[in-house]
Short mmCIF file of C-alpha atoms in Angstrom, two decimals:
data_model
loop_
_atom_site.label_atom_id
_atom_site.label_comp_id
_atom_site.label_asym_id
_atom_site.label_seq_id
_atom_site.Cartn_x
_atom_site.Cartn_y
_atom_site.Cartn_z
CA MET A 1 -5.90 -3.81 74.96
CA PRO A 2 -9.48 -3.61 76.22
CA LEU A 3 -10.13 -5.63 79.37
CA ASP A 4 -12.76 -7.78 77.64
CA GLN A 5 -10.35 -8.93 74.94
CA THR A 6 -8.37 -12.09 75.69
CA LEU A 7 -5.45 -13.38 73.65
CA ASN A 8 -6.06 -16.27 71.28
CA SER A 9 -3.71 -19.27 71.28
CA LEU A 10 -1.27 -17.44 68.99
CA GLY A 11 -1.17 -14.38 71.22
CA PHE A 12 -3.42 -11.99 69.34
CA ALA A 13 -6.34 -10.07 70.83
CA LYS A 14 -8.86 -11.08 68.20
CA PRO A 15 -10.82 -14.18 67.19
CA PRO A 16 -8.93 -16.94 65.38
CA ALA A 17 -11.08 -16.39 62.28
CA GLN A 18 -9.65 -12.87 62.03
CA THR A 19 -6.06 -14.07 62.53
CA ARG A 20 -4.23 -15.11 59.38
CA VAL A 21 -1.32 -17.49 59.87
CA VAL A 22 1.00 -18.83 57.19
CA VAL A 23 2.18 -22.35 58.01
CA ALA A 24 5.50 -23.48 56.54
CA MET A 25 4.63 -27.00 55.35
CA SER A 26 7.43 -29.43 54.49
CA GLY A 27 5.08 -32.33 53.82
CA GLY A 28 6.03 -34.11 57.03
CA VAL A 29 3.84 -34.97 60.00
CA ASP A 30 5.05 -32.10 62.22
CA SER A 31 4.15 -29.14 60.02
CA SER A 32 1.01 -30.95 58.83
CA VAL A 33 -0.22 -31.26 62.42
CA VAL A 34 0.47 -27.55 63.03
CA ALA A 35 -1.58 -26.58 59.98
CA ALA A 36 -4.42 -28.98 60.82
CA GLN A 37 -4.58 -27.92 64.46
CA LEU A 38 -4.72 -24.21 63.62
CA ALA A 39 -7.33 -24.84 60.93
CA GLU A 40 -9.47 -26.78 63.40
CA GLU A 41 -9.16 -23.93 65.91
CA GLY A 42 -10.66 -21.65 63.27
CA TYR A 43 -7.63 -19.66 62.17
CA ASP A 44 -7.30 -18.26 58.66
CA VAL A 45 -4.61 -20.73 57.62
CA VAL A 46 -2.52 -20.47 54.45
CA GLY A 47 -0.13 -23.35 53.78
CA VAL A 48 3.10 -22.65 51.90
CA THR A 49 5.62 -25.24 50.74
CA LEU A 50 9.01 -24.34 49.29
CA GLN A 51 10.40 -26.49 46.49
CA LEU A 52 14.07 -26.26 47.34
CA TYR A 53 15.59 -28.55 44.73
CA ASP A 54 14.63 -30.58 41.69
CA HIS A 55 13.10 -33.75 43.10
CA GLY A 56 13.93 -35.59 39.88
CA ALA A 57 17.63 -34.81 40.08
CA ALA A 58 20.28 -37.11 41.47
CA LEU A 59 20.66 -34.99 44.58
CA ALA A 60 17.16 -35.75 45.84
CA LYS A 61 16.28 -38.77 47.89
CA LYS A 62 13.20 -40.54 49.13
CA GLY A 63 12.02 -39.24 52.49
CA ALA A 64 13.60 -35.79 52.23
CA CYS A 65 11.62 -32.63 52.71
CA CYS A 66 10.67 -29.94 50.21
CA ALA A 67 10.64 -31.99 47.01
CA GLY A 68 8.55 -34.54 45.14
CA ARG A 69 6.27 -36.66 47.29
CA ASP A 70 6.48 -34.23 50.19
CA ILE A 71 4.98 -31.39 48.16
CA HIS A 72 2.15 -33.71 47.20
CA ASP A 73 1.63 -34.69 50.85
CA ALA A 74 1.48 -31.05 51.98
CA ARG A 75 -1.06 -30.23 49.29
CA ARG A 76 -3.16 -33.23 50.27
CA VAL A 77 -3.25 -32.16 53.94
CA ALA A 78 -4.43 -28.71 52.87
CA GLU A 79 -7.20 -30.28 50.82
CA GLU A 80 -8.21 -32.53 53.71
CA MET A 81 -8.41 -29.61 56.14
CA GLY A 82 -9.87 -27.11 53.67
CA PHE A 83 -7.33 -24.28 53.55
CA PRO A 84 -5.37 -22.82 50.60
CA HIS A 85 -1.90 -24.13 49.82
CA TYR A 86 0.84 -22.68 47.62
CA VAL A 87 4.11 -24.12 46.32
CA LEU A 88 6.91 -21.61 45.74
CA ASP A 89 9.94 -22.40 43.60
CA TYR A 90 12.99 -21.52 45.68
CA GLU A 91 15.49 -23.77 43.92
CA ASN A 92 17.83 -20.97 42.85
CA THR A 93 17.69 -19.27 46.23
CA PHE A 94 18.35 -22.53 48.06
CA ARG A 95 21.28 -23.42 45.86
CA GLU A 96 22.90 -19.99 46.19
CA ALA A 97 22.19 -19.49 49.91
CA VAL A 98 22.71 -23.02 51.22
CA MET A 99 24.09 -25.64 48.83
CA ASP A 100 26.92 -23.55 47.35
CA GLU A 101 28.19 -22.58 50.80
CA PHE A 102 27.90 -26.20 51.92
CA ALA A 103 30.17 -27.33 49.08
CA ASP A 104 32.65 -24.47 49.44
CA SER A 105 32.89 -24.96 53.22
CA TYR A 106 33.74 -28.63 52.83
CA LEU A 107 36.34 -27.81 50.19
CA ALA A 108 37.85 -25.33 52.67
CA GLY A 109 38.18 -28.05 55.31
CA ALA A 110 35.17 -27.04 57.43
CA THR A 111 32.15 -29.10 58.50
CA PRO A 112 29.06 -26.97 57.73
CA VAL A 113 25.52 -27.25 59.09
CA PRO A 114 23.27 -26.42 56.11
CA CYS A 115 20.03 -26.91 58.06
CA ILE A 116 20.86 -23.82 60.13
CA ARG A 117 21.61 -21.77 57.02
CA CYS A 118 18.35 -22.94 55.44
CA ASN A 119 16.35 -21.71 58.42
CA GLU A 120 18.34 -18.49 58.57
CA ARG A 121 18.52 -17.58 54.89
CA VAL A 122 15.45 -19.17 53.33
CA LYS A 123 12.67 -20.23 55.69
CA PHE A 124 12.97 -17.43 58.26
CA LYS A 125 13.97 -14.81 55.71
CA ASP A 126 12.37 -15.16 52.28
CA LEU A 127 9.44 -17.31 53.38
CA LEU A 128 8.80 -15.03 56.34
CA GLU A 129 8.68 -12.04 53.99
CA THR A 130 6.24 -13.94 51.79
CA ALA A 131 4.04 -14.45 54.85
CA ARG A 132 4.09 -10.70 55.48
CA ASP A 133 3.20 -10.09 51.82
CA LEU A 134 0.18 -12.34 52.33
CA ASP A 135 -0.91 -10.05 55.23
CA ALA A 136 -0.43 -12.85 57.75
CA ASP A 137 -0.32 -11.94 61.41
CA CYS A 138 2.37 -14.57 62.01
CA MET A 139 4.12 -17.59 60.53
CA ALA A 140 3.98 -21.00 62.22
CA THR A 141 6.33 -23.96 61.76
CA GLY A 142 6.58 -27.54 62.99
CA HIS A 143 9.91 -27.04 64.75
CA TYR A 144 10.31 -28.46 68.23
CA ILE A 145 11.21 -25.31 70.14
CA GLN A 146 9.28 -22.92 72.34
CA ARG A 147 8.57 -19.21 72.10
CA LYS A 148 7.74 -17.66 75.45
CA MET A 149 7.00 -14.07 76.41
CA GLY A 150 9.46 -12.58 78.89
CA ALA A 151 9.88 -9.20 80.54
CA GLN A 152 11.62 -7.80 77.47
CA GLY A 153 9.63 -9.57 74.75
CA ALA A 154 9.62 -12.91 72.99
CA GLU A 155 12.22 -15.44 74.14
CA LEU A 156 13.42 -18.67 72.54
CA HIS A 157 13.33 -21.76 74.77
CA CYS A 158 14.19 -25.44 74.32
CA ALA A 159 11.39 -27.86 73.45
CA ALA A 160 9.69 -29.75 76.26
CA ASP A 161 10.88 -32.99 74.63
CA ALA A 162 14.68 -32.92 74.93
CA ALA A 163 14.97 -35.78 72.43
CA LYS A 164 13.29 -33.69 69.70
CA ASP A 165 14.63 -30.26 70.67
CA GLN A 166 15.79 -28.28 67.62
CA SER A 167 17.27 -25.25 69.38
CA TYR A 168 20.74 -25.99 67.97
CA PHE A 169 19.41 -25.48 64.45
CA LEU A 170 17.50 -22.29 65.28
CA PHE A 171 20.03 -20.27 67.28
CA SER A 172 20.40 -17.69 64.48
CA THR A 173 16.73 -16.69 64.65
CA THR A 174 16.74 -12.93 65.23
CA PRO A 175 14.60 -11.11 67.81
CA GLU A 176 12.62 -9.51 64.96
CA GLN A 177 11.91 -12.91 63.41
CA LEU A 178 10.99 -14.34 66.80
CA ASP A 179 8.35 -11.64 67.24
CA TYR A 180 6.62 -12.98 64.10
CA LEU A 181 7.16 -16.73 64.48
CA ARG A 182 5.09 -19.32 66.33
CA PHE A 183 6.03 -22.93 67.24
CA PRO A 184 2.85 -24.77 68.28
CA LEU A 185 4.54 -28.15 68.88
CA GLY A 186 7.28 -27.01 71.25
CA HIS A 187 5.33 -27.83 74.40
CA LEU A 188 4.58 -31.46 73.48
CA LYS A 189 6.28 -34.11 75.60
CA SER A 190 6.95 -36.62 72.81
CA LYS A 191 6.70 -37.27 69.09
CA GLU A 192 4.00 -39.83 69.90
CA GLU A 193 1.76 -36.93 70.94
CA THR A 194 2.29 -35.34 67.52
CA ARG A 195 1.39 -38.56 65.71
CA ALA A 196 -1.68 -38.97 67.93
CA LEU A 197 -2.82 -35.49 66.86
CA ALA A 198 -2.22 -36.42 63.20
CA ALA A 199 -4.41 -39.49 63.67
CA LYS A 200 -7.05 -37.39 65.46
CA TYR A 201 -7.25 -35.05 62.48
CA GLY A 202 -7.31 -37.99 60.07
CA LEU A 203 -4.18 -36.85 58.24
CA SER A 204 -2.79 -39.08 55.51
CA VAL A 205 0.75 -38.40 56.80
CA ALA A 206 0.07 -39.63 60.36
CA ASP A 207 2.44 -42.61 59.99
CA LYS A 208 4.92 -41.00 57.62
CA PRO A 209 8.54 -41.58 58.74
CA ASP A 210 10.63 -38.60 59.84
CA SER A 211 13.11 -37.25 57.30
CA GLN A 212 16.72 -38.06 58.11
CA ASP A 213 20.07 -36.38 57.46
CA ILE A 214 20.46 -33.34 55.21
CA CYS A 215 17.61 -33.08 52.72
CA PHE A 216 19.76 -32.77 49.58
CA VAL A 217 22.40 -35.37 50.57
CA PRO A 218 21.49 -38.90 49.43
CA ASN A 219 22.34 -41.59 51.98
CA GLY A 220 24.59 -39.21 53.92
CA ASN A 221 27.18 -39.21 51.10
CA TYR A 222 28.46 -35.64 51.42
CA ALA A 223 31.42 -36.18 49.10
CA ALA A 224 29.21 -37.27 46.18
CA VAL A 225 27.12 -34.12 46.49
CA ILE A 226 30.17 -31.86 46.68
CA GLU A 227 31.72 -33.52 43.65
CA LYS A 228 28.46 -32.94 41.76
CA LEU A 229 28.28 -29.29 42.81
CA ARG A 230 32.01 -28.64 42.27
CA PRO A 231 33.23 -31.12 39.62
CA GLY A 232 36.96 -31.77 39.80
CA ALA A 233 37.42 -29.68 42.95
CA ALA A 234 38.51 -32.60 45.14
CA GLU A 235 42.22 -33.22 44.69
CA PRO A 236 44.25 -36.14 46.04
CA GLY A 237 47.01 -35.67 48.61
CA ASP A 238 48.84 -37.19 51.54
CA ILE A 239 47.71 -38.45 54.90
CA VAL A 240 50.43 -37.37 57.33
CA ASP A 241 51.09 -37.52 61.05
CA THR A 242 51.72 -34.43 63.18
CA ASP A 243 55.44 -34.60 62.35
CA GLY A 244 54.71 -34.51 58.61
CA ARG A 245 55.53 -38.17 57.99
CA VAL A 246 53.48 -39.56 55.09
CA LEU A 247 51.32 -42.49 56.17
CA GLY A 248 49.09 -42.85 53.12
CA GLN A 249 47.17 -41.08 50.38
CA HIS A 250 43.64 -39.70 50.09
CA ASN A 251 41.32 -38.76 47.20
CA GLY A 252 40.34 -35.34 48.57
CA VAL A 253 39.94 -33.67 51.96
CA ILE A 254 36.16 -33.58 51.40
CA HIS A 255 36.10 -37.27 52.33
CA TYR A 256 37.29 -36.53 55.89
CA THR A 257 36.06 -34.72 59.00
CA ILE A 258 37.75 -33.73 62.25
CA GLY A 259 37.61 -36.62 64.71
CA GLN A 260 37.21 -39.32 62.05
CA ARG A 261 38.87 -42.63 62.85
CA ARG A 262 37.39 -45.18 60.44
CA GLY A 263 38.12 -45.34 56.74
CA LEU A 264 41.56 -43.72 56.88
CA GLY A 265 43.22 -46.59 54.99
CA ILE A 266 46.35 -46.53 57.14
CA GLY A 267 46.01 -49.77 59.09
CA GLY A 268 48.83 -51.69 60.69
CA LEU A 269 49.74 -49.00 63.23
CA ALA A 270 50.10 -49.82 66.92
CA ASP A 271 47.73 -47.09 68.19
CA PRO A 272 44.52 -45.76 66.63
CA LEU A 273 44.79 -42.43 64.83
CA TYR A 274 42.16 -39.76 64.24
CA VAL A 275 41.84 -36.84 61.84
CA VAL A 276 43.03 -33.86 63.90
CA LYS A 277 43.36 -31.24 61.15
CA LEU A 278 42.62 -30.68 57.46
CA ASP A 279 45.20 -28.58 55.59
CA VAL A 280 43.41 -27.67 52.38
CA ALA A 281 46.24 -25.56 50.94
CA ALA A 282 48.73 -28.43 51.29
CA ARG A 283 46.06 -31.04 50.43
CA GLN A 284 46.94 -32.90 53.63
CA VAL A 285 44.82 -34.89 56.05
CA ILE A 286 46.69 -34.71 59.36
CA VAL A 287 46.17 -37.54 61.84
CA GLY A 288 47.22 -38.02 65.43
CA PRO A 289 46.29 -39.57 68.78
CA LYS A 290 42.86 -38.96 70.31
CA ASP A 291 44.12 -36.56 72.97
CA LEU A 292 44.95 -34.00 70.27
CA LEU A 293 41.23 -33.67 69.52
CA ALA A 294 40.46 -32.21 72.95
CA THR A 295 40.05 -28.44 73.19
CA ARG A 296 38.69 -25.90 75.64
CA LYS A 297 39.03 -22.64 73.65
CA VAL A 298 36.47 -22.12 70.86
CA PRO A 299 36.63 -18.92 68.76
CA LEU A 300 33.30 -17.76 67.31
CA ARG A 301 32.03 -15.23 64.78
CA GLU A 302 28.65 -14.21 63.33
CA ILE A 303 27.23 -14.03 66.85
CA ASN A 304 23.44 -13.82 67.15
CA TRP A 305 22.47 -12.67 70.64
CA LEU A 306 19.00 -13.45 72.02
CA GLY A 307 19.62 -12.67 75.67
CA ASP A 308 18.49 -9.57 77.51
CA GLY A 309 20.58 -6.43 77.14
CA GLY A 310 23.48 -5.87 74.76
CA PHE A 311 25.90 -8.66 73.96
CA LEU A 312 28.99 -6.60 74.77
CA ALA A 313 27.38 -4.79 77.70
CA GLY A 314 26.92 -8.05 79.58
CA GLY A 315 30.65 -8.77 79.48
CA THR A 316 32.12 -12.14 80.44
CA ARG A 317 29.53 -14.52 81.83
CA GLN A 318 29.00 -18.18 82.61
CA ILE A 319 26.59 -20.01 80.30
CA ALA A 320 25.98 -23.47 78.90
CA VAL A 321 26.85 -24.32 75.28
CA LYS A 322 26.40 -26.98 72.63
CA CYS A 323 29.18 -27.34 70.07
CA ARG A 324 27.38 -30.28 68.45
CA SER A 325 23.69 -30.90 67.97
CA THR A 326 23.85 -34.38 69.50
CA LYS A 327 25.54 -33.38 72.77
CA PRO A 328 23.83 -31.96 75.86
CA PRO A 329 24.74 -28.40 76.92
CA THR A 330 27.96 -28.12 78.92
CA ASP A 331 29.24 -25.37 81.22
CA ALA A 332 31.39 -22.66 79.64
CA ILE A 333 32.63 -19.10 79.97
CA LEU A 334 31.51 -16.64 77.27
CA ARG A 335 33.93 -13.80 76.52
CA PRO A 336 32.58 -11.24 74.01
CA ILE A 337 35.18 -9.65 71.73
CA SER A 338 32.91 -7.53 69.52
CA ASP A 339 29.24 -7.42 68.60
CA THR A 340 29.81 -10.39 66.30
CA GLU A 341 32.84 -12.22 67.77
CA ALA A 342 33.50 -14.10 70.98
CA GLU A 343 35.58 -16.80 72.59
CA ILE A 344 34.12 -19.72 74.50
CA GLU A 345 36.13 -21.46 77.20
CA LEU A 346 34.76 -24.90 77.96
CA LEU A 347 35.11 -25.89 81.60
CA VAL A 348 35.62 -29.49 80.45
CA ALA A 349 37.52 -30.07 77.21
CA GLU A 350 35.61 -31.60 74.28
CA GLU A 351 36.90 -33.67 71.38
CA GLY A 352 36.33 -33.17 67.68
CA ILE A 353 35.14 -29.54 67.66
CA SER A 354 35.32 -28.44 64.03
CA PRO A 355 35.27 -25.15 62.12
CA GLY A 356 31.97 -24.68 60.33
CA GLN A 357 29.90 -26.07 63.22
CA ALA A 358 27.70 -23.92 65.43
CA CYS A 359 28.17 -23.18 69.12
CA VAL A 360 24.80 -22.45 70.73
CA PHE A 361 24.37 -20.56 74.00
CA TYR A 362 21.93 -21.55 76.79
CA ASP A 363 20.96 -20.04 80.11
CA PRO A 364 22.38 -22.52 82.67
CA ASP A 365 19.47 -21.84 85.03
CA SER A 366 16.54 -22.20 82.61
CA THR A 367 15.51 -23.56 79.21
CA ARG A 368 16.20 -20.27 77.44
CA VAL A 369 18.31 -20.14 74.26
CA LEU A 370 20.64 -17.12 74.38
CA GLY A 371 21.87 -17.27 70.78
CA GLY A 372 25.14 -18.58 69.43
CA GLY A 373 27.83 -18.25 66.79
CA TRP A 374 29.91 -20.13 64.24
CA ILE A 375 33.17 -21.90 65.02
CA TRP A 376 35.62 -20.49 62.53
CA ARG A 377 39.14 -21.88 62.78
CA GLY A 378 41.07 -24.96 63.82
CA TYR A 379 43.11 -25.51 66.95
#
């Protein structure tokens, strides 16, 4: 790079006007601010919104992303800021890559995280390829996470605002994708700063509420969605204790998750009981005392490694991990088994770890995200 060329804010050695960036716009305030900020800085911005499901169908809900009102809001922001905006129909892709697996995982007794699969299989795969087809230099999103340049290339780091950090949902981002992605909001200290920027740019979405829960699950009712996607798949069975004694009946294992205490319908017992296992083949919900939920060994597969060097070459190492999005990282030992499999040993046992959830790796001495994997069997 010539000495007189400095990098622009997206890391390219050319003027913003000569830098094309595709912004993934969900219609919410975060991605709208990213698009508006880059447009104001003079970048060649192209907004793209994915319609992921039929906003008129029963699965959609008010306040969810990527359908209905949100598409309109994204288009309006583009008009306000004067850059082109496109809506791409990804309904079939989203159903096949995300919703079908969500339903099948629940029917198999797991607790999936579809937001991770959506980022992995749709937004950072198909949409990213669309950005390349549009000759964009990079793709920007409104995720709260940071991309920093390290000695060996781009690194993924937690957001400056721990309360908004989305690293758990982005652990499967590959090094190749990370080279192309940009996250302009990751350095902000609070969501209030984002809303202040939206007000500064005069955006119509400045006061729009954040979307909640999974976008295609109305009111958090997972079972209703699964029954719609897989009619008749939920079969009744017994609620049993760890000795096999029948304590009650259920209307399908999809109504239960590991660690659940409320809504079991087996009152009158001296001590509280929790769901400790789901036996899909026997159609049994197995309950027991809380101490049976604690575990220290967590088997993983589909490992995505973002640390320096090879995953296997590094051998056993001490890291920090999250086995749930809502918990802070905790100390653990990482033991690689193959390029795609590993075992985590938690230094302090955790309760309610469930197959289908993600386990995300962190550098214990910095904010860097080292990758992660999927929890794949019960204990």
